[in-house]
PDB file of C-alpha atoms in Angstrom:
ATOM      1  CA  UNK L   1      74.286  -8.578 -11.754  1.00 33.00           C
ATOM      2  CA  UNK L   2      78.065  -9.059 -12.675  1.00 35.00           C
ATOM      3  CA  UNK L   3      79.255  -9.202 -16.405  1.00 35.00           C
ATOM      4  CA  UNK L   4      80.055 -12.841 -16.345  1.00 35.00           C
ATOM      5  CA  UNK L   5      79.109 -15.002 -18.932  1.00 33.00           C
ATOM      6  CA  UNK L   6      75.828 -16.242 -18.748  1.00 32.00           C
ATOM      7  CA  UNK L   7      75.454 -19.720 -16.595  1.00 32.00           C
ATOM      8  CA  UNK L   8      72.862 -22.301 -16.944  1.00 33.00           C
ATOM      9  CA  UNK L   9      71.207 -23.703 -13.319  1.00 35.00           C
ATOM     10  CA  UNK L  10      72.180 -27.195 -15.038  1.00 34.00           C
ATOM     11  CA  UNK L  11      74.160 -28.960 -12.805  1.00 35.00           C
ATOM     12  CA  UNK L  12      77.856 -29.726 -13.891  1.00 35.00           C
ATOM     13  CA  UNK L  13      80.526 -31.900 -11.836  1.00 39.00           C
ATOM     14  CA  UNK L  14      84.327 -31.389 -12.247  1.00 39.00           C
ATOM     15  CA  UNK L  15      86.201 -34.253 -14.269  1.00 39.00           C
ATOM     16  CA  UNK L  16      88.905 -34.173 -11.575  1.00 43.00           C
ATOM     17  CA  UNK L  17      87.497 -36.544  -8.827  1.00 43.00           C
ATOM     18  CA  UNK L  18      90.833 -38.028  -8.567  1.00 45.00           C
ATOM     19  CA  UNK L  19      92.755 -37.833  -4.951  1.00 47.00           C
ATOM     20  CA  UNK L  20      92.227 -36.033  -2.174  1.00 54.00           C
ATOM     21  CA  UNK L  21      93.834 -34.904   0.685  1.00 55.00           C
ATOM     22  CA  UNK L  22      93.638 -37.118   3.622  1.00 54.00           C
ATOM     23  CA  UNK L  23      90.087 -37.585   5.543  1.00 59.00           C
ATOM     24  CA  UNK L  24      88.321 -35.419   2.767  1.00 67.00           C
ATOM     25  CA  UNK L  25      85.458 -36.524   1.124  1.00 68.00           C
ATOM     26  CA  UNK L  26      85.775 -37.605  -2.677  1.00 71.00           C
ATOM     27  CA  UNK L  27      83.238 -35.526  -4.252  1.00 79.00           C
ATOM     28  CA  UNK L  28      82.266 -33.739  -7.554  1.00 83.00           C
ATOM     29  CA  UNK L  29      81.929 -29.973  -7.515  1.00 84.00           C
ATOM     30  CA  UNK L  30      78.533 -28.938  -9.162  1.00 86.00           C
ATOM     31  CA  UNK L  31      78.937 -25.718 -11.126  1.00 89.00           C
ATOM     32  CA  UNK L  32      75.864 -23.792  -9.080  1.00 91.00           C
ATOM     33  CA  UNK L  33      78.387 -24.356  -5.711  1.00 93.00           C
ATOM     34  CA  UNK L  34      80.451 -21.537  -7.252  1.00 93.00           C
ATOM     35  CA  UNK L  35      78.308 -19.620  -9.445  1.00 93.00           C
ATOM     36  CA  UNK L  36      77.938 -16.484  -6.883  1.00 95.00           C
ATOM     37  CA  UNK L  37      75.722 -14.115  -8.061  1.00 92.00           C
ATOM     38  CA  UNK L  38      75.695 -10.118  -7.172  1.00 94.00           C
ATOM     39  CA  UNK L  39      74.464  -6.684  -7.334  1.00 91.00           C
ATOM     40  CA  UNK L  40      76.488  -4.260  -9.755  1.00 88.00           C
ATOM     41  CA  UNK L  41      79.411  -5.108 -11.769  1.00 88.00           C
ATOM     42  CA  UNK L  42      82.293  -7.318 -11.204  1.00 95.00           C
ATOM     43  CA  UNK L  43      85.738  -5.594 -11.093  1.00 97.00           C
ATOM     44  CA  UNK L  44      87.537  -8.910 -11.911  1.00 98.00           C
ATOM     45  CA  UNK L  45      86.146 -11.331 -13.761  1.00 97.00           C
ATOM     46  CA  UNK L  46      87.745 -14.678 -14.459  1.00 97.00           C
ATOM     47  CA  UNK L  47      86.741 -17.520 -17.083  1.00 97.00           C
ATOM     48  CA  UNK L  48      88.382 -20.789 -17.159  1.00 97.00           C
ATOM     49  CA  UNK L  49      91.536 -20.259 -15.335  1.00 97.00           C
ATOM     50  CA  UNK L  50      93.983 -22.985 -15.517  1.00 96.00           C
ATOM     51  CA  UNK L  51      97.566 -22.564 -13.831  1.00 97.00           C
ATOM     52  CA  UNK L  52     100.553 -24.811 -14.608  1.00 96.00           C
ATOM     53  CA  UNK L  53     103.933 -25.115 -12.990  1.00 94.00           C
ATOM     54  CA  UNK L  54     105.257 -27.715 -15.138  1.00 92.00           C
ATOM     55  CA  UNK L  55     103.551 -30.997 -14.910  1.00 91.00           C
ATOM     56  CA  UNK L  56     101.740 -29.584 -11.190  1.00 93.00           C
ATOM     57  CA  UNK L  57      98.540 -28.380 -12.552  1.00 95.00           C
ATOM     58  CA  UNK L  58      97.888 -25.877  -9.901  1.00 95.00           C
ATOM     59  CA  UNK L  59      94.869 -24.435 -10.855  1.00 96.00           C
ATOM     60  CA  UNK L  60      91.886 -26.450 -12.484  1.00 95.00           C
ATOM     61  CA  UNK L  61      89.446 -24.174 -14.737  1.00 95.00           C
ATOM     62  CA  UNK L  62      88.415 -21.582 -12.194  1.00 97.00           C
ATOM     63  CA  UNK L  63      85.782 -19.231 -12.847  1.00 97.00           C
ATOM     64  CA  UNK L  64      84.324 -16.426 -10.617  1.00 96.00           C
ATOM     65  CA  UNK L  65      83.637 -12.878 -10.407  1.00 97.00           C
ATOM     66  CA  UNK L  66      84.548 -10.291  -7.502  1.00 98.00           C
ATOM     67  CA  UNK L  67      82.665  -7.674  -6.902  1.00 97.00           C
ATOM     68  CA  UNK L  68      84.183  -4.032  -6.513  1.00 96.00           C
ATOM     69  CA  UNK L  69      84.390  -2.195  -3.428  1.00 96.00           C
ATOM     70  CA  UNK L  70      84.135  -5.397  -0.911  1.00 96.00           C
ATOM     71  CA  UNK L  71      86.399  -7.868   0.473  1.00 98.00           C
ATOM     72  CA  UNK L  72      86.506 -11.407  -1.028  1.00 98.00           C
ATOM     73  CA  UNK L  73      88.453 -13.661   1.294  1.00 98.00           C
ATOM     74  CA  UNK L  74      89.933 -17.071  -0.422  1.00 98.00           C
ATOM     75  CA  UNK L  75      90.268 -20.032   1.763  1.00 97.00           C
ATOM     76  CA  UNK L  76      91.283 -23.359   1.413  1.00 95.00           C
ATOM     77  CA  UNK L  77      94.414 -25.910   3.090  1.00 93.00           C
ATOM     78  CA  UNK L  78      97.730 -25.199   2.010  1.00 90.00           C
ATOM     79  CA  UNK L  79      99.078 -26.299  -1.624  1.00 90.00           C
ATOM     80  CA  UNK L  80      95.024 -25.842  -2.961  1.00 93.00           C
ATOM     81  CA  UNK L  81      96.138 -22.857  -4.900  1.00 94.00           C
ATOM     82  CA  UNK L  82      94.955 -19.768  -3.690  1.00 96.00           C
ATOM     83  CA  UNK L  83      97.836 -17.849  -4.038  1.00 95.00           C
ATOM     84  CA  UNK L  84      98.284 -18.504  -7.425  1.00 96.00           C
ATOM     85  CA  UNK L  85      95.257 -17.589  -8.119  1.00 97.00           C
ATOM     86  CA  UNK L  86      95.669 -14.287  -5.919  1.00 97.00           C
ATOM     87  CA  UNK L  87      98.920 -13.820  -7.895  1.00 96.00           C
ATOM     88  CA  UNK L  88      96.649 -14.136 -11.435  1.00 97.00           C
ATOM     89  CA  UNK L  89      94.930 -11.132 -10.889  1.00 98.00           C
ATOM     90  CA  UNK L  90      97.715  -8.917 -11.309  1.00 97.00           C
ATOM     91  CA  UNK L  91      99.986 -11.603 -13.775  1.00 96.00           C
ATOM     92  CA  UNK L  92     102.723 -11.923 -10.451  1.00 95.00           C
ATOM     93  CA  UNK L  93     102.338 -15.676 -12.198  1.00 93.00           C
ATOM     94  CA  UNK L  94     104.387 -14.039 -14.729  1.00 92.00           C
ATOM     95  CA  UNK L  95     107.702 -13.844 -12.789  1.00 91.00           C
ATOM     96  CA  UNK L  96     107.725 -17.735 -12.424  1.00 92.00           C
ATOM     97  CA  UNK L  97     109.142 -19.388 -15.187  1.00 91.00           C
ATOM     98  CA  UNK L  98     107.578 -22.396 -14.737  1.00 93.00           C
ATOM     99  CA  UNK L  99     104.330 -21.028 -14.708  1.00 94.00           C
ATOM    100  CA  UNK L 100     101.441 -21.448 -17.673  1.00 95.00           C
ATOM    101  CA  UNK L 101      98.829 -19.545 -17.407  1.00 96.00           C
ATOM    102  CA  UNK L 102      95.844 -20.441 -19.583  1.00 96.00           C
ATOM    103  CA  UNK L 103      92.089 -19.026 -18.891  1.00 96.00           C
ATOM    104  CA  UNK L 104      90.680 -15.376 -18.869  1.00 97.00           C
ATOM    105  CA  UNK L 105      90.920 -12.228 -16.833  1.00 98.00           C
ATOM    106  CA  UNK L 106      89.280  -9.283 -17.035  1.00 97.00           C
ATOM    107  CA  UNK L 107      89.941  -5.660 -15.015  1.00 97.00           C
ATOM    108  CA  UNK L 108      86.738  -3.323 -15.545  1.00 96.00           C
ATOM    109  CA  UNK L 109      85.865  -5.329 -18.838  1.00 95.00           C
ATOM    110  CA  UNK L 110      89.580  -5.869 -20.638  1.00 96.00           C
ATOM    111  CA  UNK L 111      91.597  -8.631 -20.447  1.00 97.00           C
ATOM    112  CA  UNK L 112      94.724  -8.686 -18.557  1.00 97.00           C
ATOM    113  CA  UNK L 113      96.430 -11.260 -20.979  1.00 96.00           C
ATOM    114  CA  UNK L 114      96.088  -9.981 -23.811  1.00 94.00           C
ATOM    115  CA  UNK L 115      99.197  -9.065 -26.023  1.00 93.00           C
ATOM    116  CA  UNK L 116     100.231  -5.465 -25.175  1.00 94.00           C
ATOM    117  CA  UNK L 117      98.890  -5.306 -21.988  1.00 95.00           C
ATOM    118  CA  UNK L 118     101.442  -2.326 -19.699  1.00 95.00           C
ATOM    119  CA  UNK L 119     102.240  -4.767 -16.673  1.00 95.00           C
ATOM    120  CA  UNK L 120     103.780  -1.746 -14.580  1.00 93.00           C
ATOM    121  CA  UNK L 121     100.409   0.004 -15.460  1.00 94.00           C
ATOM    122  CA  UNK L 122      98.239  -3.055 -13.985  1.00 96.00           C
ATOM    123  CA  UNK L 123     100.368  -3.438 -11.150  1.00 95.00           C
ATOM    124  CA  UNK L 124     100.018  -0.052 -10.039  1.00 94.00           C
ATOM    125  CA  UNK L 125      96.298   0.033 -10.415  1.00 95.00           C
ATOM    126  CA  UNK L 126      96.246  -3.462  -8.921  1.00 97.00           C
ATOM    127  CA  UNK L 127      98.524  -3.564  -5.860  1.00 96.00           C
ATOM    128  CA  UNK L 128      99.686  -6.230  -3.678  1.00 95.00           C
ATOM    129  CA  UNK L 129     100.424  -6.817  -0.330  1.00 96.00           C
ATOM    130  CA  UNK L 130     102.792  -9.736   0.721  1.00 93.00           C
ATOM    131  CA  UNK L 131     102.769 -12.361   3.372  1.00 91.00           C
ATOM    132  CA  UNK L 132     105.807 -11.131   5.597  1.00 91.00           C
ATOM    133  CA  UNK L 133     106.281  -7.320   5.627  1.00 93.00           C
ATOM    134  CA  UNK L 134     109.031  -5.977   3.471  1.00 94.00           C
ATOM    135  CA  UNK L 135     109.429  -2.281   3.841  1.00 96.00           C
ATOM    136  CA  UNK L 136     112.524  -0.520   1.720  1.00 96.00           C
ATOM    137  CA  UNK L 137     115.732   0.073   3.616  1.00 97.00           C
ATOM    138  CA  UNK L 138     114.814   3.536   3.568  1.00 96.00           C
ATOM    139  CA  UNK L 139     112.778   6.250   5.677  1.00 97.00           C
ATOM    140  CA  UNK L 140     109.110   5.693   5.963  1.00 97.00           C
ATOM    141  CA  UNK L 141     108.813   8.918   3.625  1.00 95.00           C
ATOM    142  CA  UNK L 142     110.759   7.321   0.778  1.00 94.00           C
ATOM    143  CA  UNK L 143     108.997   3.852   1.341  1.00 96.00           C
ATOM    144  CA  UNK L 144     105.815   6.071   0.520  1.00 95.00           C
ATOM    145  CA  UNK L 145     107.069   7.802  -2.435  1.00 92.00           C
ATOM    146  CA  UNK L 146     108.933   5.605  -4.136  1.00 91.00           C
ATOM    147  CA  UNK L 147     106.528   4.340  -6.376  1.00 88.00           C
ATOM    148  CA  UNK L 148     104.717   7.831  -7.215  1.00 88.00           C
ATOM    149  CA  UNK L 149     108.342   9.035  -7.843  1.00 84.00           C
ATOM    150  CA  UNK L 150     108.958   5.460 -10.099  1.00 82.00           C
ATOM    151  CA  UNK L 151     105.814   5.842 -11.900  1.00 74.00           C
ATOM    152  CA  UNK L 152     106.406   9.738 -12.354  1.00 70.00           C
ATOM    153  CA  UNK L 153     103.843  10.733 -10.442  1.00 68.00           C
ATOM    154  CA  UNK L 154     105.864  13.162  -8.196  1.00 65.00           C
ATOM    155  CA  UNK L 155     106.971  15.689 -10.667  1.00 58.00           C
ATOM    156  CA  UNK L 156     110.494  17.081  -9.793  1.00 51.00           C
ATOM    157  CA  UNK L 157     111.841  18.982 -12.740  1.00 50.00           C
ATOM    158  CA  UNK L 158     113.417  22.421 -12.737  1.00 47.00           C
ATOM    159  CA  UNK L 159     109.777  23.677 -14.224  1.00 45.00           C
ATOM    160  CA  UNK L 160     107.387  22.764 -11.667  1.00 49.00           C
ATOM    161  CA  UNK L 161     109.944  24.008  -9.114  1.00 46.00           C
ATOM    162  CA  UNK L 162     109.439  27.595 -10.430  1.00 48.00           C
ATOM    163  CA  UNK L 163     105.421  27.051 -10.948  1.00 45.00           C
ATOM    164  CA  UNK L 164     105.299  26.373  -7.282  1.00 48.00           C
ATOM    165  CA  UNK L 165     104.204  22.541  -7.629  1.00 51.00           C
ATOM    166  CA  UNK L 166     107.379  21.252  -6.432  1.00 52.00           C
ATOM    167  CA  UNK L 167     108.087  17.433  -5.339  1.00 64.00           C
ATOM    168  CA  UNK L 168     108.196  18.435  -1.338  1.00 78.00           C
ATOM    169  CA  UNK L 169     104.731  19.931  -0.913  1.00 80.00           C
ATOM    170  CA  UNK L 170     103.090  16.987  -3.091  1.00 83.00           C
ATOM    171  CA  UNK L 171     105.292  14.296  -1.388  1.00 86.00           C
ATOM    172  CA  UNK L 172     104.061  15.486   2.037  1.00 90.00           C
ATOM    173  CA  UNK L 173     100.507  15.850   1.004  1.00 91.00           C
ATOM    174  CA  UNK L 174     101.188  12.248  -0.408  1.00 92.00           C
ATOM    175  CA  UNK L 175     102.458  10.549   2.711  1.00 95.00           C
ATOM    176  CA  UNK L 176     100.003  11.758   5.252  1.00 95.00           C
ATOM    177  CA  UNK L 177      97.540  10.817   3.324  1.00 95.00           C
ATOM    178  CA  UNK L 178      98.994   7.347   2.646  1.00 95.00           C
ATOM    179  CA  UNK L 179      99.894   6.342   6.403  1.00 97.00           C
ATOM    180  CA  UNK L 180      95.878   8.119   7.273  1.00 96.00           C
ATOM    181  CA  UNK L 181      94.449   5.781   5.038  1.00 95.00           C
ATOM    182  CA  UNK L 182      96.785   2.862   6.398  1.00 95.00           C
ATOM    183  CA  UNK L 183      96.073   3.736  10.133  1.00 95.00           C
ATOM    184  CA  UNK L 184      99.259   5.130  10.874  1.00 97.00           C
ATOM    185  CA  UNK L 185     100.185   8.172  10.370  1.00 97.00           C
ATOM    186  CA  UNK L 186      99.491   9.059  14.250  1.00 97.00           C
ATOM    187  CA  UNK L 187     102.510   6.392  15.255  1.00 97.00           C
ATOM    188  CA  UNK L 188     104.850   7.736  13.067  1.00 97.00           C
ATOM    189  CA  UNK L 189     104.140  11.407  11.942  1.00 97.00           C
ATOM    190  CA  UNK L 190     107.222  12.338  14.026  1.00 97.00           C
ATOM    191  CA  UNK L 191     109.499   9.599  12.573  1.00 97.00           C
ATOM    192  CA  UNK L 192     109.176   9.997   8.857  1.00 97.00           C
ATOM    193  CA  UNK L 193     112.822   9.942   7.999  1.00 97.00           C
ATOM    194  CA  UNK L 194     113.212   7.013  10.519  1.00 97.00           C
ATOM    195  CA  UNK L 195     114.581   3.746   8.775  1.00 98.00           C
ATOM    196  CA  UNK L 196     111.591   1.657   8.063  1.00 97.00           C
ATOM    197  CA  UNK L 197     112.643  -1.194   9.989  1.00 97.00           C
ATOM    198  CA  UNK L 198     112.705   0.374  12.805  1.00 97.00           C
ATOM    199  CA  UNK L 199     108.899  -0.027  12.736  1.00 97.00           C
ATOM    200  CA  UNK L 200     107.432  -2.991  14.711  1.00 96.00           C
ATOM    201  CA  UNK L 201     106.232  -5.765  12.658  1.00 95.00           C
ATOM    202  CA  UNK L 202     102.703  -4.916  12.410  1.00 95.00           C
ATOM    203  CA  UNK L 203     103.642  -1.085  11.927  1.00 96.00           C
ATOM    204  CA  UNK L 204     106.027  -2.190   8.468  1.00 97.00           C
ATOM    205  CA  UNK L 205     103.043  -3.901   7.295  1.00 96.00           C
ATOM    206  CA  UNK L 206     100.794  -1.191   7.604  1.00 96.00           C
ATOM    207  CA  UNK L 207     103.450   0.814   5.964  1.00 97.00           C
ATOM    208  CA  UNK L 208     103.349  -1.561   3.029  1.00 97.00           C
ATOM    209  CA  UNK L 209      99.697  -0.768   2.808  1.00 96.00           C
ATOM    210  CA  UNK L 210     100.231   2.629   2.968  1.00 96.00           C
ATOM    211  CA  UNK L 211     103.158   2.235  -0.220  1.00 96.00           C
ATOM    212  CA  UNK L 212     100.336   0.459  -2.024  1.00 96.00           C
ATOM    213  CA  UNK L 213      97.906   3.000  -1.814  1.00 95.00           C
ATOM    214  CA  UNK L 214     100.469   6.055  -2.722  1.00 94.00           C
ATOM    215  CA  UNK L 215     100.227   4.436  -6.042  1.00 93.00           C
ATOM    216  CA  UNK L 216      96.718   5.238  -6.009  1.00 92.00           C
ATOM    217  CA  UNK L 217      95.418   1.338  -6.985  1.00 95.00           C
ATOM    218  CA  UNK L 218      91.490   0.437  -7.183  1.00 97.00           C
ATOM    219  CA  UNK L 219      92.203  -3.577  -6.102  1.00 97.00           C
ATOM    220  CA  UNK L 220      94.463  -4.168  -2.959  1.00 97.00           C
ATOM    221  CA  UNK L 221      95.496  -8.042  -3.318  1.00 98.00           C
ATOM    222  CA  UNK L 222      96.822  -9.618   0.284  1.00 97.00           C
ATOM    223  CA  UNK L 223      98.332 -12.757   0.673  1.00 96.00           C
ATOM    224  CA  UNK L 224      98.150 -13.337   4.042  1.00 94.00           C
ATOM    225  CA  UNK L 225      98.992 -10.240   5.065  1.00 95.00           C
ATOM    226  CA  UNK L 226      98.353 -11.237   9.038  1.00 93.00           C
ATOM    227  CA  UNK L 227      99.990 -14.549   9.199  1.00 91.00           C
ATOM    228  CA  UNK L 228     103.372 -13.286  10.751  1.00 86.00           C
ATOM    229  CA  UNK L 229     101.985 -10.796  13.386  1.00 92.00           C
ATOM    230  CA  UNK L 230     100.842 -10.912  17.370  1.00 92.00           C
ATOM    231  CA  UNK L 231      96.953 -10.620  17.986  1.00 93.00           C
ATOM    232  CA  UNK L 232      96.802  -6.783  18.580  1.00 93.00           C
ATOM    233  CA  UNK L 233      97.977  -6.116  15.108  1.00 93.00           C
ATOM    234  CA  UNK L 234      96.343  -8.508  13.663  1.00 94.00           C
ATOM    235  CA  UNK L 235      93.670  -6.861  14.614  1.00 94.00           C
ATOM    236  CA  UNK L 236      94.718  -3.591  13.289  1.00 94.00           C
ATOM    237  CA  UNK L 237      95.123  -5.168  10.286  1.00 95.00           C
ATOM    238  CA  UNK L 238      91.662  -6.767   9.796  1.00 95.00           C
ATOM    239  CA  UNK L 239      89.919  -3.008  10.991  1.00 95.00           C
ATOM    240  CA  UNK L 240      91.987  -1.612   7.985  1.00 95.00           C
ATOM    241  CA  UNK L 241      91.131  -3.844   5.517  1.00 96.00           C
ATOM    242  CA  UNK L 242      87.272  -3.035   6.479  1.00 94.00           C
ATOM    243  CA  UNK L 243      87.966   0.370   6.139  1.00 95.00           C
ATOM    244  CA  UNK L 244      89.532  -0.201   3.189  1.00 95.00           C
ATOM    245  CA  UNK L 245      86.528  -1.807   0.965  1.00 95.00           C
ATOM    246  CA  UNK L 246      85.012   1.130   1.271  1.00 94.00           C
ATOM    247  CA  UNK L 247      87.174   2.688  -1.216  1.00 95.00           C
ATOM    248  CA  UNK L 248      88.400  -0.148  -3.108  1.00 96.00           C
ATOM    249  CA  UNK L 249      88.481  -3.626  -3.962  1.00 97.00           C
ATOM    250  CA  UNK L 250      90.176  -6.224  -1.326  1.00 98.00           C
ATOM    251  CA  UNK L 251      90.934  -9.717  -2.200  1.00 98.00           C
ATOM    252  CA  UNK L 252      92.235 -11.410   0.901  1.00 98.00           C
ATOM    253  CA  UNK L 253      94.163 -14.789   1.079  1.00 97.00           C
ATOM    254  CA  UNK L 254      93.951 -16.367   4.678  1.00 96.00           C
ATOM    255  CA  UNK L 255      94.560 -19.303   6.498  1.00 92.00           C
ATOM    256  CA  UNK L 256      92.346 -18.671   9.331  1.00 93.00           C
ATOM    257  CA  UNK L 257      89.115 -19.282   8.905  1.00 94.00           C
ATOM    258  CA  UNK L 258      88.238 -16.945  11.958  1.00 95.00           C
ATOM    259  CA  UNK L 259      89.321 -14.027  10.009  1.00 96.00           C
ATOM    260  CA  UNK L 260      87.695 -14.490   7.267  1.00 97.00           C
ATOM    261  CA  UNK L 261      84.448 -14.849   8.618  1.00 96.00           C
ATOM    262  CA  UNK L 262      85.305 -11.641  10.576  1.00 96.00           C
ATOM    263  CA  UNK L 263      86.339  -9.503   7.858  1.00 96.00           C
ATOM    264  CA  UNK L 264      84.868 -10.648   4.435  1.00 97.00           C
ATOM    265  CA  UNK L 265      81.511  -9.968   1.988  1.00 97.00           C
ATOM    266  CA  UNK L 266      82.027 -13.201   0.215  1.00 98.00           C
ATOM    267  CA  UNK L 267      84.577 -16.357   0.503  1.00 98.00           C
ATOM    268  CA  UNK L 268      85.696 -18.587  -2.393  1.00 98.00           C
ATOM    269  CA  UNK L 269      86.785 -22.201  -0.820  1.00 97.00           C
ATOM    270  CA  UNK L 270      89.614 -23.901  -3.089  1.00 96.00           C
ATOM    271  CA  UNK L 271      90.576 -27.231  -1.957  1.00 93.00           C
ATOM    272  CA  UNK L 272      92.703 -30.253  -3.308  1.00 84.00           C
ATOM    273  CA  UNK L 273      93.729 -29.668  -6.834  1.00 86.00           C
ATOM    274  CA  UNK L 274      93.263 -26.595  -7.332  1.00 93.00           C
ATOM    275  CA  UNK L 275      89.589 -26.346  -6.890  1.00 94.00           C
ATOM    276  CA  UNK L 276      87.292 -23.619  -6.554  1.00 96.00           C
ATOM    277  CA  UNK L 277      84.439 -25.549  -4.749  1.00 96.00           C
ATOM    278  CA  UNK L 278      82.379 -23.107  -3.428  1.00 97.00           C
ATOM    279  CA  UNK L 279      82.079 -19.759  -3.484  1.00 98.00           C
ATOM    280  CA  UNK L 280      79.460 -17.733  -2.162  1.00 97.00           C
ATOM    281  CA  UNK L 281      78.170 -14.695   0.715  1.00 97.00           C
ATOM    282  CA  UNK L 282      80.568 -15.545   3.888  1.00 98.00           C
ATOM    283  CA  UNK L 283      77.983 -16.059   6.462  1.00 97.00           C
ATOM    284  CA  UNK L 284      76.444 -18.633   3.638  1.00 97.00           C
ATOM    285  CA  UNK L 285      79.701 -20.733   3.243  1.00 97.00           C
ATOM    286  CA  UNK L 286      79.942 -20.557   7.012  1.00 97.00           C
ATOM    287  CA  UNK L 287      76.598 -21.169   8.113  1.00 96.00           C
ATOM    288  CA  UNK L 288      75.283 -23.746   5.466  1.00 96.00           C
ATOM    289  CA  UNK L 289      77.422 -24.596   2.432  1.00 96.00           C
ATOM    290  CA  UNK L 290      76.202 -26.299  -0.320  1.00 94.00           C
ATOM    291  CA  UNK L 291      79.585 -28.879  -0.467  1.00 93.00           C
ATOM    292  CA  UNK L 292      80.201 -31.985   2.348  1.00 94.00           C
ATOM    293  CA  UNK L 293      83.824 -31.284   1.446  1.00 93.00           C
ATOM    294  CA  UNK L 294      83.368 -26.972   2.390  1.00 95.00           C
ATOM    295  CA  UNK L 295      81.529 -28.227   5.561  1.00 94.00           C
ATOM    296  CA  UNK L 296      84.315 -30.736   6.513  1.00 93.00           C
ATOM    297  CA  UNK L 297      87.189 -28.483   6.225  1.00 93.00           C
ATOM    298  CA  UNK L 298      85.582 -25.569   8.121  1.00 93.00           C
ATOM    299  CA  UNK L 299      84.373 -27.688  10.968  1.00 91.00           C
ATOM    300  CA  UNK L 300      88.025 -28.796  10.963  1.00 86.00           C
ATOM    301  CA  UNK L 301      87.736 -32.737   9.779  1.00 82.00           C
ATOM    302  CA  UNK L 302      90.567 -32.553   7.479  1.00 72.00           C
ATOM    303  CA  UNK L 303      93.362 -29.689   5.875  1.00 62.00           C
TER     304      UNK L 303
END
């Protein structure tokens, strides 16, 4: 089971039954709806998040665990807060002024906002993948090693030169086996010092997988990472990500309901003020959820 805090199977509603978007039912979330439960441990674990942009309160006292080494897919109409949420998990919040975060988060056990915490540290072991690809003005190989070489990784002093572990050998090691693990090191092995935008728009995004995982992460975060690309790489993109959770942890943010169904273990549904309302095993929230207002969106009545 995960290492959440202990739940009751008392039912609880939400105190926010205020408005909702158009054509969507006005109902109370019950506590069980979201209460997903697990084998092994959780690799995030979130208590009581609440998110505040100023007077917006974005997120409303979300709690849920993911489970390591799967892909969680978060759904929900635009503005319901996802991506905040997404952006939580690795304190991104933190580079919005406006933002308040308020809640708990926990990586393998220790809390992420906690005083102290090393942000470049947490951002390297929990990576992120962006909406609209946005590959370095550089060569694929430097798009690849820049962060090992940022985070000192890459060791290129006069001393490892003479002991024979010099930069080049580990750098090329390092970006085959990025762009393998990203699916694309056969479309590019013979263009590594090519400008990265040269790259078609599904290829830079599947470079920007492959930068994340140079910085050897355990939790790949994508926000959308599909939205901006034609069908075939889409669907290079959804095959990755399934290869993918079997090495590490994928949270996925998506607006199409399709692909979630298609690529994830479990789905969290937020909806109108930044509600988690259901969150449970993906055929489950697609086949029978719990919520009218889970069934309505997905059979397309409202968002």
């Amino acid at each position: 089971m995960s290492n959440a805090k202990p739940r009751t199977d008392e039912q609880h509603t939400s105190t926010n039954t205020g408005t909702t978007t158009a054509g969507e039912t006005d109902e109370a979330v019950r506590e069980e709806w979201t209460d997903y439960r697990f084998e092994g441990e959780a690799k995030l674990s979130v208590e009581d998040l609440d998110v505040y942009y100023g007077d917006d309160h974005a997120l409303e006292s979300v709690s849920m665990d993911i489970p390591e080494e799967s892909v969680t897919a978060l759904i929900g109409p635009s503005g319901c807060g996802k991506s905040t949420y997404l952006r939580c998990l690795n304190r991104m919040n933190d580079r919005i002024a406006a933002a308040e975060v308020d809640g708990s988060v926990t990586f393998d056990g220790d809390e992420i906002y906690q005083d102290g915490v090393n942000l470049v540290e947490l951002r390297k072991r929990v990576g992120m993948v962006f909406q609209s690809p946005n590959p370095f003005p550089k060569s694929i190989r430097d798009n690849i090693t820049y962060g090992p070489r940022k985070h000192g990784d890459l060791d290129s002093g006069v001393l490892a030169k003479l002991l024979g572990t010099a930069t080049t050998e580990k750098a090329d090691a390092l970006v085959e086996q990025s762009l393998r693990n990203a699916a694309l090191w056969d479309e590019v092995q013979d263009r590594l010092d090519d400008n990265a935008l040269e790259l078609s728009g599904g290829q830079q995004q599947r470079l920007c997988i492959a930068r994340c995982l140079a910085t050897d992460p355990e939790v790949i975060l994508m926000d959308e990472p599909a939205s901006a690309l034609d069908p075939i790489a889409t669907s290079r993109i959804e095959d990755l990500i399934a290869d993918l959770a079997e090495d590490y942890t994928v949270v996925v943010v998506t607006h199409n309901m399709q692909q979630a169904q298609r690529i994830s273990d479990q789905t969290a549904v937020f909806l109108t003020g930044g509600q988690l309302v259901e969150y449970d095993d993906t055929e489950k929230i697609f086949t029978d959820p719990e919520s009218q207002r889970v069934e309505d969106y997905i059979t397309g009545k409202f968002g």
